[in-house]
Amino acid sequence: MDVIGIQLVNGLSYGLLLFMITSGLSLIFGIMGVLNLAHASLYMVGAYLALAITHYTIQNFLLALIVAPLLVGLISVLLEVFLLRPTYHLGHLSQVLLTFGLAYVIHDIVRWMWGADVQWLPLPDWLGGAVELFGQTFPLYRLVVMGIGFGVAAAMWILQEKTRWGAIVRAGLSNKEMVGGLGINIKLVFTVVFAVGGFLAGFGGVAAGPILGLFPGMEFEILILSLVILVVGGLGSILGTLIASLIIGVVDTFGKVLFPQLSLFIIFGLMAVVLIVKPTGLLGKQVHGNG
Amino acid sequence: MKKHKLLYFLLLAIMVFISACGQGTQKTASNEAASSDKPKETAQQSEQPKNNGDAGNKAQETVKIGAILPYSGVYASLGENLTKGMELYFESVNWQAGGKKIELIKEDEENDPQASLRKFRKLVDQDKIDILTGTVSTAVAYALRDEVNSKQVPYLVAHAGGDDLTRSKRSDYIWRSSFNSWQIGTSMGQYAYGHIAKKVYLAAADYAFGKEVSKAFKKAFTDAGGEIVGEVYPPLGSNDYASYLTQIKSAKPEAVYSFFAGSDAVRFVKQYEQYGLKGKITLIGSGWLNAEDIRPATGNSGEGVVSTMFWDYGMQTPENKAFVDAYEKKYNSRPSIESVEGYDAARMIVEVFNNLKGDTSDKKKVSDEFGKVSFASPRGPLKLDPETHHVIQNLHVFKTVIKDGKTENEFVETVGEFKDPGK
């Protein structure tokens, strides 16, 4: 029983980590209709920037947790303005190919700058401890990540549901022309959304650094899970993404315990079932128009 | 809605694409991903003698060595280190062997059996190499095997460790100077029972090499009287070992034998500490768990790891000290396991050329000459078994300790000489 309890916590903390990374992807996909396959690369860049910060400058993990994602957000703005914006009229296929190519370019740049060896983000001592949970040792940091994950979810929900900015974004999700016609600068909205997405990716990268480690290639491992979560959760729904992340985290954890050889297969199986039963994902909305 | 259907389709297509090739994207040190896809037809080994290039070789003033090694992608750093080791040795003999100049022709393995076959044909038909060496991936080595055999090119395998290469896929022309799964697993299996634990949990990356190593460990350990209380095989490149570690802990073993390498090894060792197993359940494994390129990332989490390997940086033999000094002087970095493999392979090739006085016209004779080579390598006495064509070497035990705030591997003892049974 204790073991089941601790495995459940394992699954939830992994799921919330995945949520932090996927929420930005989901936001961009839902609002802009852009499937940004370089999103996980931004996650990797965030982790490596945090490494540079903690190693060479201020050596403060918490500061890196804020500064690195901000830098990633800035990089995303540049990407959106100079690379993506000219492709909006070209359609999904070109955007997908562009961002996928970009993912490989970033992969090589990171490899060139930081090398191929595995690295690790160090945690401050007070975060590196362990707590007793269900009579088992559990890393304190994973609990903190869970808390942060829920915090991010709550902040995004409030932002989207309770503020004017959220209203614009939601309106943009249903009908872009209409929002543009109301005199709102839709280009600016897109850039902001992209920056927020990049920030979230970078944030997830820094948060994951002390758990999963850093190396070129880490981004593709996460990308595949993020895409699964995106499909399972449904487009443009933060709540859907959250629920899907938790489900995938828990299913993955128990899958590993019960059928270790099939764990990835189980996740894809789950995705297939969701696609058959509810093609729009668990909480996905039917989006019409030029979404 | 139509556009979204297209997007979904793209999304699925990309997922299939990434998961197909993404498995290899993580850096798994020495250990050849996906070595399970062995070529099925070994029956058609047409042994027609081919003498292409022989006439040209006699007139040559150079001996040509072709090296197929990964210079891009996942295993690039392994390929680079192997090459550095080789070049260090060639430099120490002035790039001369058997009275001729050594020419090293490097080709990228690309971790792709088909691409490597093309490179191999280019090396043989165009460059007219005398000896082939290299390949990190076992899958690539298996793919090359039949053509190497039929074209009768002497081939010294410098890394790929799949057992079958010197067992069921043995060839008259293929020798291996590196290691195999059996040596790695068996050495710890024999050592662990008497020195570390009676009840062990097995955890190894789920692919051919990981399976072979743990099988060898299991056999040696249970033969000695030990008990395996559980085993788990996480997929290669697992993100998170949390659930496995929880499972292992609740099984209450005295030690965990694990085979992981590269990023997997770092994650496993790190999370082993985070989940409170470090210090309570001894972590044992192969030398890739506490290798030179792993320990900087694992930091103090690696303290107390006990491994068996054929070489480590800290070995205090005169041969190793000389090797380490020369390597650090030339490259300004510590040698890795792969550097030694390259160094030893280069030396074997040079000795073969020397013994033949540079006459490489008879391929069979060149190949057979490998069986006569023996010398004191940085890893200890080294020779190749004329029967199995596989390296006979000592395996040693190393323990990770903390020195001056950083981890170092300490030599514990030599387990013994390991000669593959050949079956």
XYZ file of C-alpha atoms in Angstrom:
714
model
C 0.000 0.000 0.000
C 2.774 2.382 0.953
C 4.559 1.540 -2.237
C 1.463 2.295 -4.291
C 1.130 5.617 -2.480
C 4.712 6.608 -3.146
C 4.439 5.519 -6.783
C 1.381 7.696 -7.120
C 3.348 10.663 -5.812
C 6.163 9.738 -8.212
C 3.724 9.764 -11.092
C 2.086 13.026 -10.083
C 5.393 14.844 -9.684
C 6.598 13.598 -13.068
C 3.267 14.581 -14.586
C 3.452 18.109 -13.186
C 6.960 18.477 -14.525
C 5.645 17.468 -17.935
C 2.784 19.918 -17.520
C 5.165 22.831 -17.016
C 6.866 22.020 -20.286
C 3.734 21.193 -22.268
C 1.578 24.087 -21.125
C 3.549 26.558 -23.240
C 3.332 24.295 -26.263
C -0.379 23.889 -25.737
C -0.858 27.644 -25.343
C 0.927 28.392 -28.610
C -0.791 25.584 -30.459
C -4.203 26.490 -29.145
C -4.014 30.190 -29.814
C -1.756 30.579 -32.809
C -2.391 27.230 -34.449
C 1.353 26.814 -34.675
C 2.725 23.444 -33.726
C 6.094 24.613 -32.467
C 8.310 21.549 -32.609
C 11.230 23.639 -31.395
C 9.408 24.114 -28.101
C 11.298 21.312 -26.374
C 14.513 22.824 -27.721
C 13.672 25.979 -25.805
C 13.229 23.744 -22.781
C 16.767 22.464 -23.322
C 18.145 25.963 -23.884
C 16.551 27.056 -20.607
C 18.263 24.251 -18.740
C 21.651 25.027 -20.302
C 21.333 28.748 -19.639
C 20.590 27.938 -16.005
C 23.683 25.755 -15.983
C 25.759 28.625 -17.307
C 24.275 30.943 -14.696
C 24.771 28.616 -11.733
C 28.270 27.621 -12.842
C 29.836 30.818 -14.015
C 28.060 33.793 -12.546
C 25.773 34.085 -9.563
C 25.607 30.443 -8.531
C 22.097 30.796 -7.265
C 19.592 28.207 -8.380
C 16.515 30.247 -7.558
C 17.777 33.235 -9.502
C 18.615 30.969 -12.437
C 15.048 29.678 -12.215
C 13.840 33.189 -13.054
C 16.604 34.609 -15.246
C 17.077 31.673 -17.615
C 13.368 31.428 -18.562
C 13.290 35.195 -19.149
C 16.196 34.850 -21.551
C 14.412 31.987 -23.268
C 11.327 34.166 -23.530
C 13.458 36.793 -25.231
C 14.869 34.220 -27.650
C 11.309 33.114 -28.435
C 10.333 36.668 -29.299
C 13.188 36.842 -31.776
C 12.179 33.490 -33.249
C 8.567 34.537 -33.583
C 9.268 37.914 -35.159
C 12.015 36.899 -37.555
C 11.279 33.280 -38.371
C 7.672 32.385 -37.733
C 5.864 35.596 -38.582
C 6.795 35.454 -42.287
C 5.401 31.900 -42.480
C 1.899 32.391 -41.068
C 0.357 32.580 -44.529
C 2.184 29.445 -45.671
C 0.156 27.033 -43.568
C 0.823 24.336 -41.028
C 3.119 22.126 -43.031
C 5.758 24.795 -43.578
C 5.591 25.836 -39.930
C 5.983 22.278 -38.758
C 8.932 21.709 -41.067
C 10.487 25.030 -40.125
C 10.239 24.472 -36.382
C 11.392 20.870 -36.698
C 14.425 22.001 -38.650
C 14.990 24.679 -36.053
C 14.985 21.980 -33.364
C 17.929 20.294 -35.066
C 19.773 23.577 -35.491
C 19.366 24.363 -31.788
C 20.451 20.821 -30.966
C 23.720 21.351 -32.825
C 24.299 24.807 -31.377
C 23.847 23.522 -27.815
C 26.133 20.602 -28.552
C 28.733 22.907 -29.999
C 28.584 25.301 -27.056
C 28.304 22.888 -24.144
C 29.558 19.589 -25.529
C 27.897 16.196 -25.643
C 28.719 15.091 -22.104
C 25.913 14.789 -19.600
C 25.728 17.611 -17.089
C 23.683 18.237 -13.999
C 22.083 21.304 -12.468
C 23.155 21.478 -8.836
C 20.516 22.079 -6.172
C 21.047 24.229 -3.110
C 21.488 22.070 0.002
C 18.195 23.039 1.586
C 16.330 21.850 -1.528
C 18.391 18.711 -1.988
C 17.125 16.897 1.096
C 14.589 14.151 1.457
C 11.332 13.769 3.376
C 9.520 10.790 4.833
C 6.393 9.936 2.865
C 4.356 6.760 3.245
C 7.275 5.396 5.267
C 9.611 5.924 2.311
C 12.248 8.486 1.480
C 11.084 10.984 -1.080
C 13.203 13.777 -2.559
C 12.036 17.128 -1.224
C 12.741 18.832 -4.534
C 10.196 16.679 -6.343
C 7.535 17.844 -3.926
C 8.583 21.432 -4.565
C 8.302 20.809 -8.322
C 4.782 19.507 -7.733
C 3.909 22.689 -5.885
C 5.403 24.881 -8.588
C 3.541 22.897 -11.235
C 0.200 23.491 -9.544
C 1.191 27.132 -9.111
C 1.875 27.512 -12.826
C -1.440 25.846 -13.623
C -3.333 28.174 -11.288
C -1.567 31.262 -12.626
C -2.342 30.295 -16.199
C -5.948 29.592 -15.378
C -6.402 32.948 -13.645
C -4.616 34.741 -16.467
C -6.771 33.105 -19.094
C -10.134 33.194 -17.346
C -10.047 36.290 -15.160
C -8.095 38.962 -17.020
C -8.674 41.101 -20.097
C -5.572 39.629 -21.658
C -7.043 36.184 -21.167
C -10.285 37.299 -22.774
C -8.423 38.532 -25.848
C -6.506 35.303 -26.055
C -9.665 33.248 -25.738
C -11.333 35.361 -28.366
C -8.330 34.929 -30.622
C -8.665 31.209 -30.199
C -12.177 31.285 -31.646
C -11.783 33.870 -34.337
C -8.624 35.733 -35.158
C -10.090 38.067 -37.779
C -12.764 39.211 -35.374
C -10.225 40.102 -32.709
C -8.124 41.902 -35.270
C -11.209 43.716 -36.483
C -11.867 44.983 -32.951
C -8.689 47.002 -33.177
C -6.561 44.670 -31.136
C -3.044 44.203 -32.411
C -3.175 40.481 -33.078
C 0.483 40.418 -34.100
C 1.451 41.705 -30.689
C -0.833 39.168 -29.010
C 0.896 36.398 -30.934
C 4.319 37.644 -29.948
C 3.324 37.841 -26.294
C 1.809 34.366 -26.396
C 4.963 33.029 -27.975
C 7.120 34.742 -25.373
C 5.032 33.303 -22.543
C 5.258 29.874 -24.154
C 9.024 30.206 -24.390
C 9.219 31.341 -20.788
C 7.256 28.305 -19.651
C 9.466 25.975 -21.697
C 12.607 27.498 -20.220
C 11.110 27.342 -16.757
C 10.341 23.662 -17.184
C 13.884 23.100 -18.380
C 15.440 24.675 -15.317
C 13.021 22.857 -13.005
C 13.795 19.522 -14.696
C 17.571 20.056 -14.687
C 18.180 18.706 -11.169
C 15.939 15.683 -11.823
C 16.645 14.608 -15.380
C 20.058 16.071 -16.183
C 21.229 17.935 -19.275
C 22.557 16.705 -22.575
C 21.888 17.365 -26.249
C 19.012 15.030 -27.067
C 17.109 15.638 -23.838
C 14.686 17.779 -25.819
C 13.483 15.015 -28.126
C 12.690 12.739 -25.185
C 10.440 15.424 -23.764
C 8.993 16.500 -27.116
C 7.473 13.109 -27.739
C 5.742 13.046 -24.349
C 4.610 16.640 -24.781
C 2.992 15.842 -28.102
C 1.189 12.883 -26.561
C -0.084 15.092 -23.744
C -1.170 17.678 -26.290
C -3.238 15.125 -28.163
C -4.710 13.523 -25.050
C -5.514 16.825 -23.369
C -7.053 18.535 -26.347
C -6.131 21.758 -28.050
C -6.007 25.051 -26.300
C -7.233 23.840 -22.946
C -4.959 24.465 -19.988
C -7.116 22.265 -17.774
C -7.023 19.544 -20.417
C -3.246 19.764 -20.575
C -3.021 19.577 -16.793
C -5.265 16.538 -16.565
C -3.508 14.834 -19.464
C -0.087 15.522 -17.883
C -1.165 13.979 -14.597
C -2.681 10.974 -16.352
C 0.412 10.425 -18.500
C 2.705 10.845 -15.488
C 0.783 8.323 -13.397
C 0.177 5.872 -16.248
C 3.844 6.031 -17.203
C 4.951 5.399 -13.621
C 2.658 2.440 -13.054
C 3.325 1.175 -16.557
C 7.025 1.070 -15.714
C 6.352 -0.879 -12.531
C 3.866 -3.362 -13.915
C 5.031 -3.802 -17.511
C 8.516 -2.242 -17.746
C 9.081 -3.314 -21.333
C 5.829 -1.842 -22.547
C 5.846 1.516 -20.785
C 6.150 3.685 -23.893
C 3.708 1.480 -25.743
C 1.136 1.922 -22.987
C 1.307 5.685 -23.351
C 0.803 5.497 -27.096
C -1.988 3.004 -26.536
C -3.681 5.452 -24.194
C -3.335 8.166 -26.800
C -4.838 5.938 -29.466
C -7.828 5.164 -27.232
C -8.414 8.856 -26.545
C -8.169 9.651 -30.260
C -10.727 6.999 -31.115
C -13.180 7.811 -28.350
C -12.805 11.592 -28.406
C -10.790 12.847 -31.376
C -10.565 16.370 -29.958
C -8.849 15.177 -26.809
C -10.231 15.021 -23.283
C -11.122 18.689 -22.963
C -10.434 19.900 -26.467
C -12.711 22.398 -28.106
C -14.068 22.219 -31.592
C -12.255 25.059 -33.241
C -13.690 26.426 -36.424
C -12.510 28.994 -38.852
C -8.921 29.354 -39.793
C -7.603 27.806 -36.575
C -11.690 21.550 -38.609
C -10.088 20.167 -41.746
C -6.900 21.974 -40.998
C -6.859 20.499 -37.555
C -7.147 17.045 -39.019
C -4.075 17.774 -41.092
C -2.311 19.005 -37.985
C -3.223 15.874 -36.086
C -1.913 13.809 -38.923
C 1.350 15.741 -39.012
C 1.629 15.468 -35.276
C 1.239 11.702 -35.351
C 3.648 11.333 -38.238
C 6.258 13.372 -36.410
C 5.769 11.416 -33.206
C 6.374 8.188 -35.057
C 9.435 9.743 -36.621
C 10.907 11.008 -33.373
C 10.195 7.877 -31.404
C 11.763 5.802 -34.153
C 15.008 7.729 -34.307
C 14.746 9.475 -30.970
C 15.699 6.328 -29.097
C 19.215 6.955 -30.176
C 19.373 10.623 -29.335
C 20.512 10.188 -25.798
C 24.171 9.758 -25.243
C 24.641 6.183 -24.159
C 28.366 5.967 -23.769
C 30.024 2.907 -24.983
C 27.021 0.938 -25.525
C 25.817 0.589 -29.020
C 22.131 1.187 -29.149
C 19.882 -1.328 -30.774
C 22.451 -3.970 -31.288
C 19.671 -6.501 -31.327
C 18.949 -6.185 -35.017
C 21.320 -8.835 -36.149
C 21.397 -9.697 -39.829
C 19.457 -12.894 -40.279
C 21.076 -14.511 -43.268
C 24.536 -15.662 -42.403
C 24.292 -18.669 -44.671
C 25.447 -17.056 -47.868
C 29.072 -16.573 -47.081
C 30.525 -16.891 -50.513
C 34.205 -17.385 -49.933
C 35.331 -16.608 -53.440
C 38.880 -15.336 -53.246
C 39.169 -11.776 -54.384
C 42.517 -10.280 -55.053
C 41.510 -6.750 -55.795
C 44.143 -4.364 -54.626
C 46.751 -6.985 -53.842
C 48.975 -6.036 -56.728
C 48.789 -2.400 -55.764
C 49.627 -3.060 -52.142
C 52.981 -4.615 -52.851
C 54.222 -1.525 -54.550
C 52.906 0.781 -51.851
C 55.199 2.560 -49.491
C 52.354 3.051 -47.048
C 50.179 0.733 -45.036
C 46.601 1.863 -45.026
C 44.296 1.523 -42.040
C 40.627 2.254 -42.495
C 38.708 3.320 -39.402
C 34.919 3.388 -39.367
C 33.998 5.312 -36.237
C 31.153 7.600 -35.179
C 32.161 11.222 -35.802
C 28.653 12.635 -35.694
C 25.494 12.012 -33.705
C 25.034 10.215 -30.442
C 28.365 8.457 -30.216
C 30.552 11.192 -31.662
C 32.511 11.672 -28.450
C 33.310 7.952 -28.326
C 34.575 8.054 -31.890
C 36.674 11.098 -31.127
C 38.236 9.507 -28.055
C 38.979 6.272 -29.887
C 40.653 8.250 -32.645
C 42.657 10.302 -30.172
C 43.936 7.108 -28.562
C 44.918 5.635 -31.920
C 46.665 8.764 -33.108
C 48.550 9.020 -29.834
C 50.012 5.579 -30.406
C 50.766 6.116 -34.094
C 52.558 9.306 -33.152
C 54.666 7.447 -30.580
C 55.956 5.186 -33.395
C 56.349 8.140 -35.742
C 53.542 6.893 -37.968
C 55.832 4.060 -39.106
C 55.109 0.314 -39.114
C 56.972 -2.536 -40.837
C 59.207 -0.027 -42.561
C 56.294 1.778 -44.155
C 54.371 4.914 -43.440
C 51.025 4.531 -41.684
C 48.040 6.143 -43.310
C 44.841 6.340 -41.257
C 41.676 6.857 -43.286
C 38.689 7.856 -41.150
C 35.082 7.340 -42.147
C 31.970 8.297 -40.199
C 30.021 5.330 -38.873
C 26.873 7.472 -38.509
C 25.472 4.788 -36.196
C 23.933 3.385 -39.364
C 24.685 -0.138 -40.610
C 23.812 0.671 -44.229
C 25.887 3.840 -44.349
C 28.789 1.987 -42.760
C 28.598 -0.730 -45.391
C 28.939 1.927 -48.067
C 31.921 3.405 -46.261
C 33.452 -0.020 -45.967
C 33.130 -0.641 -49.715
C 34.709 2.726 -50.393
C 37.619 1.913 -48.084
C 38.209 -1.436 -49.765
C 37.569 -0.623 -53.434
C 38.883 2.906 -53.608
C 41.402 3.318 -50.816
C 42.561 -0.309 -50.871
C 43.053 -0.501 -47.122
C 45.186 -3.226 -45.545
C 43.319 -3.392 -42.264
C 39.938 -2.248 -41.044
C 39.267 -1.119 -37.510
C 36.614 0.701 -35.525
C 32.875 0.565 -35.093
C 31.323 1.459 -31.810
C 27.914 0.049 -32.610
C 27.476 -3.706 -32.426
C 24.719 -3.437 -35.015
C 27.232 -1.897 -37.426
C 29.840 -4.537 -36.661
C 27.290 -7.274 -37.357
C 26.289 -5.578 -40.601
C 29.897 -5.418 -41.792
C 30.651 -8.967 -40.757
C 29.616 -10.865 -43.911
C 31.314 -8.545 -46.359
C 34.472 -8.346 -44.299
C 34.463 -12.112 -44.326
C 33.864 -12.534 -48.042
C 36.212 -9.746 -49.110
C 38.800 -11.108 -46.680
C 39.754 -7.839 -45.075
C 41.507 -8.198 -41.717
C 39.273 -6.358 -39.243
C 40.182 -5.459 -35.677
C 37.056 -4.504 -33.727
C 38.047 -1.686 -31.397
C 34.866 -1.282 -29.376
C 31.573 -3.053 -30.267
C 30.977 -5.567 -27.470
C 28.169 -7.927 -28.585
C 29.052 -11.510 -27.605
C 28.133 -13.128 -30.910
C 30.783 -11.342 -32.937
C 33.370 -13.765 -31.614
C 30.948 -16.625 -31.065
C 28.291 -17.627 -33.607
C 29.387 -14.877 -36.011
C 33.077 -15.595 -35.691
C 35.106 -14.984 -38.848
C 38.666 -15.864 -39.827
C 39.255 -12.186 -40.551
C 37.652 -10.555 -37.521
C 39.428 -10.006 -34.208
C 38.380 -7.962 -31.196
C 40.684 -6.044 -28.876
C 38.073 -4.271 -26.734
C 35.768 -6.389 -24.519
C 32.491 -8.264 -24.646
C 29.362 -8.381 -22.508
C 30.373 -11.710 -21.018
C 33.642 -10.355 -19.615
C 31.971 -7.318 -18.098
C 29.064 -9.169 -16.444
C 30.876 -12.317 -15.346
C 33.696 -10.463 -13.617
C 31.345 -8.674 -11.215
C 29.189 -11.765 -10.776
C 32.180 -13.674 -9.456
C 33.462 -10.831 -7.309
C 30.169 -9.638 -5.803
C 29.181 -12.865 -4.022
C 32.310 -13.145 -1.908
C 32.862 -9.445 -1.318
C 29.680 -7.425 -1.452
C 26.319 -9.133 -1.160
C 24.381 -12.373 -1.234
C 21.090 -10.875 -2.413
C 21.197 -8.648 -5.466
C 18.632 -6.776 -7.550
C 19.339 -6.439 -11.283
C 18.654 -3.251 -13.213
C 19.856 -2.830 -16.784
C 19.002 -0.834 -19.867
C 16.606 -2.773 -22.052
C 18.605 -3.573 -25.184
C 20.853 -6.325 -26.423
C 24.045 -5.282 -24.654
C 22.312 -4.540 -21.335
C 20.551 -7.895 -21.479
C 23.761 -9.755 -22.308
C 25.685 -8.132 -19.473
C 23.026 -8.865 -16.873
C 22.653 -12.427 -18.109
C 26.379 -12.961 -17.677
C 26.293 -11.381 -14.214
C 23.301 -13.453 -13.164
C 24.912 -16.719 -14.228
C 28.217 -16.056 -12.487
C 26.527 -14.697 -9.357
C 24.019 -17.507 -8.918
C 26.667 -20.127 -9.757
C 28.675 -18.711 -6.866
C 25.649 -19.152 -4.583
C 24.073 -15.715 -4.727
C 20.390 -14.934 -5.058
C 18.742 -12.515 -7.494
C 15.773 -11.000 -5.662
C 14.355 -9.149 -8.632
C 15.206 -7.655 -11.983
C 14.032 -4.721 -14.017
C 14.902 -3.519 -17.509
C 14.028 0.149 -18.044
C 13.982 1.273 -21.689
C 17.198 2.730 -23.043
C 17.135 6.468 -22.454
C 14.625 6.481 -19.588
C 13.947 9.913 -18.166
C 12.963 8.962 -14.735
C 13.995 5.966 -12.666
C 11.814 6.950 -9.702
C 9.327 4.116 -10.004
C 12.056 1.516 -10.515
C 14.005 2.812 -7.538
C 10.925 2.657 -5.307
C 10.384 -0.917 -6.444
C 14.002 -1.880 -5.859
C 13.986 -0.366 -2.401
C 10.924 -2.260 -1.296
C 12.519 -5.553 -2.408
C 15.267 -4.931 0.197
C 18.308 -6.306 -1.652
C 21.831 -5.966 -0.247
C 23.125 -4.574 -3.522
C 21.924 -3.467 -6.947
C 23.827 -4.604 -10.033
C 23.176 -2.193 -12.840
C 24.213 -1.692 -16.395
C 23.652 1.863 -17.587
C 25.880 4.162 -19.589
C 26.031 7.789 -20.644
C 23.061 9.936 -19.659
C 21.235 6.867 -18.343
C 24.082 6.167 -15.938
C 24.145 9.750 -14.687
C 20.405 9.827 -14.123
C 20.364 6.454 -12.426
C 23.215 7.273 -10.043
C 21.807 10.732 -9.252
C 18.287 9.507 -8.605
C 19.676 6.556 -6.628
C 20.869 9.096 -4.101
C 17.769 11.296 -4.298
C 15.601 8.315 -3.393
C 17.745 7.507 -0.392
C 19.241 4.241 -1.644
C 22.821 5.470 -1.604
C 24.719 4.280 1.441
C 22.061 1.688 2.317
C 22.082 -0.586 -0.718
C 25.475 -0.901 -2.394
C 25.411 0.116 -6.040
C 27.557 -2.116 -8.225
C 27.872 -2.328 -11.970
C 30.098 -2.034 -14.992
C 32.761 0.654 -15.336
C 30.456 2.829 -17.425
C 28.537 3.608 -14.233
C 31.496 5.506 -12.778
C 33.547 6.251 -15.911
C 35.689 9.367 -16.309
C 33.083 11.144 -18.431
C 30.204 10.288 -16.065
C 31.564 11.266 -12.668
C 31.758 15.040 -13.175
C 27.988 15.034 -13.743
C 27.074 12.598 -10.964
C 29.193 14.486 -8.431
C 29.200 13.074 -4.943
C 26.200 10.867 -5.705
C 28.643 8.423 -7.239
C 30.468 7.841 -3.976
C 30.591 4.173 -3.041
C 29.825 2.760 -6.506
C 31.764 -0.452 -7.112
C 32.387 -1.546 -10.687
C 34.395 -3.977 -12.735
C 36.191 -2.860 -15.868
C 39.306 -3.620 -17.861
C 40.797 -0.197 -17.296
C 40.486 2.928 -15.214
C 42.280 6.235 -15.138
C 43.606 5.603 -11.644
C 45.491 2.346 -12.350
C 48.987 2.712 -10.979
C 50.934 0.523 -13.402
C 53.944 2.078 -15.177
C 52.296 1.431 -18.562
C 49.150 3.258 -17.532
C 51.002 6.173 -15.985
C 53.019 6.628 -19.167
C 49.870 6.428 -21.267
C 47.936 8.894 -19.101
C 50.853 11.353 -19.060
C 51.285 11.254 -22.813
C 47.573 11.572 -23.412
C 47.101 14.510 -21.090
C 50.138 16.247 -22.514
C 48.848 15.932 -26.061
C 45.141 16.570 -25.572
C 44.942 18.385 -22.260
C 42.131 16.128 -21.076
C 41.841 12.818 -19.260
C 41.683 9.686 -21.379
C 38.475 7.668 -21.335
C 37.855 3.945 -21.680
C 37.523 4.510 -25.417
C 40.889 6.296 -25.590
C 42.572 3.181 -24.237
C 40.686 1.001 -26.687
C 41.983 3.129 -29.537
C 45.518 3.131 -28.175
C 45.590 -0.661 -27.794
C 44.002 -1.317 -31.191
C 46.589 0.922 -32.855
C 49.402 -0.885 -31.086
C 48.116 -4.298 -32.159
C 47.889 -3.186 -35.759
C 51.396 -1.719 -35.683
C 52.824 -4.902 -34.165
C 51.149 -6.995 -36.847
C 52.689 -4.825 -39.571
C 56.067 -4.963 -37.852
C 55.995 -8.752 -37.583
C 55.166 -9.023 -41.267
C 57.781 -6.422 -42.178
C 55.120 -4.441 -43.959
C 54.187 -7.253 -46.352
C 50.403 -7.250 -46.419
C 49.873 -9.208 -49.623
C 48.459 -12.306 -47.917
C 45.297 -11.264 -46.093
C 44.948 -14.526 -44.219
C 48.497 -14.216 -42.978
C 47.869 -10.652 -41.831
C 44.763 -11.774 -39.986
C 46.431 -14.789 -38.349
C 49.239 -12.573 -37.148
C 46.850 -10.935 -34.640
C 46.818 -14.170 -32.667
C 50.528 -13.819 -31.961
C 50.466 -10.298 -30.597
C 50.776 -9.770 -26.871
C 52.022 -6.864 -24.795
C 51.578 -4.950 -21.553
C 48.823 -2.446 -22.207
C 47.755 0.398 -19.916
C 44.978 -1.976 -18.869
C 47.372 -4.856 -18.062
C 48.626 -7.852 -20.024
C 46.787 -8.070 -23.322
C 46.590 -10.745 -25.993
C 44.116 -12.117 -28.476
C 42.849 -15.680 -28.320
C 43.796 -17.467 -31.605
C 40.772 -19.696 -31.135
C 37.915 -17.243 -30.518
C 39.730 -14.147 -31.887
C 38.600 -12.338 -28.752
C 40.741 -10.379 -26.315
C 42.075 -12.125 -23.207
C 42.485 -9.569 -20.452
C 42.296 -8.945 -16.738
C 39.200 -7.427 -15.211
C 39.641 -5.159 -12.210
C 37.443 -3.842 -9.416
C 37.187 -0.099 -8.875
C 35.467 1.815 -6.116
C 34.434 5.462 -6.297
C 35.663 7.486 -3.345
C 35.774 11.189 -2.544
C 39.145 12.890 -2.689
C 39.513 16.643 -2.153
C 35.794 17.157 -2.581
C 35.719 15.354 -5.933
C 35.102 11.720 -6.798
C 37.915 9.496 -7.986
C 37.999 5.798 -8.760
C 40.195 3.709 -6.539
C 41.720 0.461 -7.728
C 40.593 -2.354 -5.400
C 41.885 -5.556 -6.888
C 42.170 -7.636 -10.028
C 39.433 -10.255 -10.335
C 41.395 -12.391 -12.750
C 42.056 -13.154 -16.372
C 38.966 -13.512 -18.533
C 39.017 -15.666 -21.626
C 35.738 -15.906 -23.474
C 34.490 -19.506 -23.656
C 33.493 -18.885 -27.275
C 29.943 -20.104 -26.964
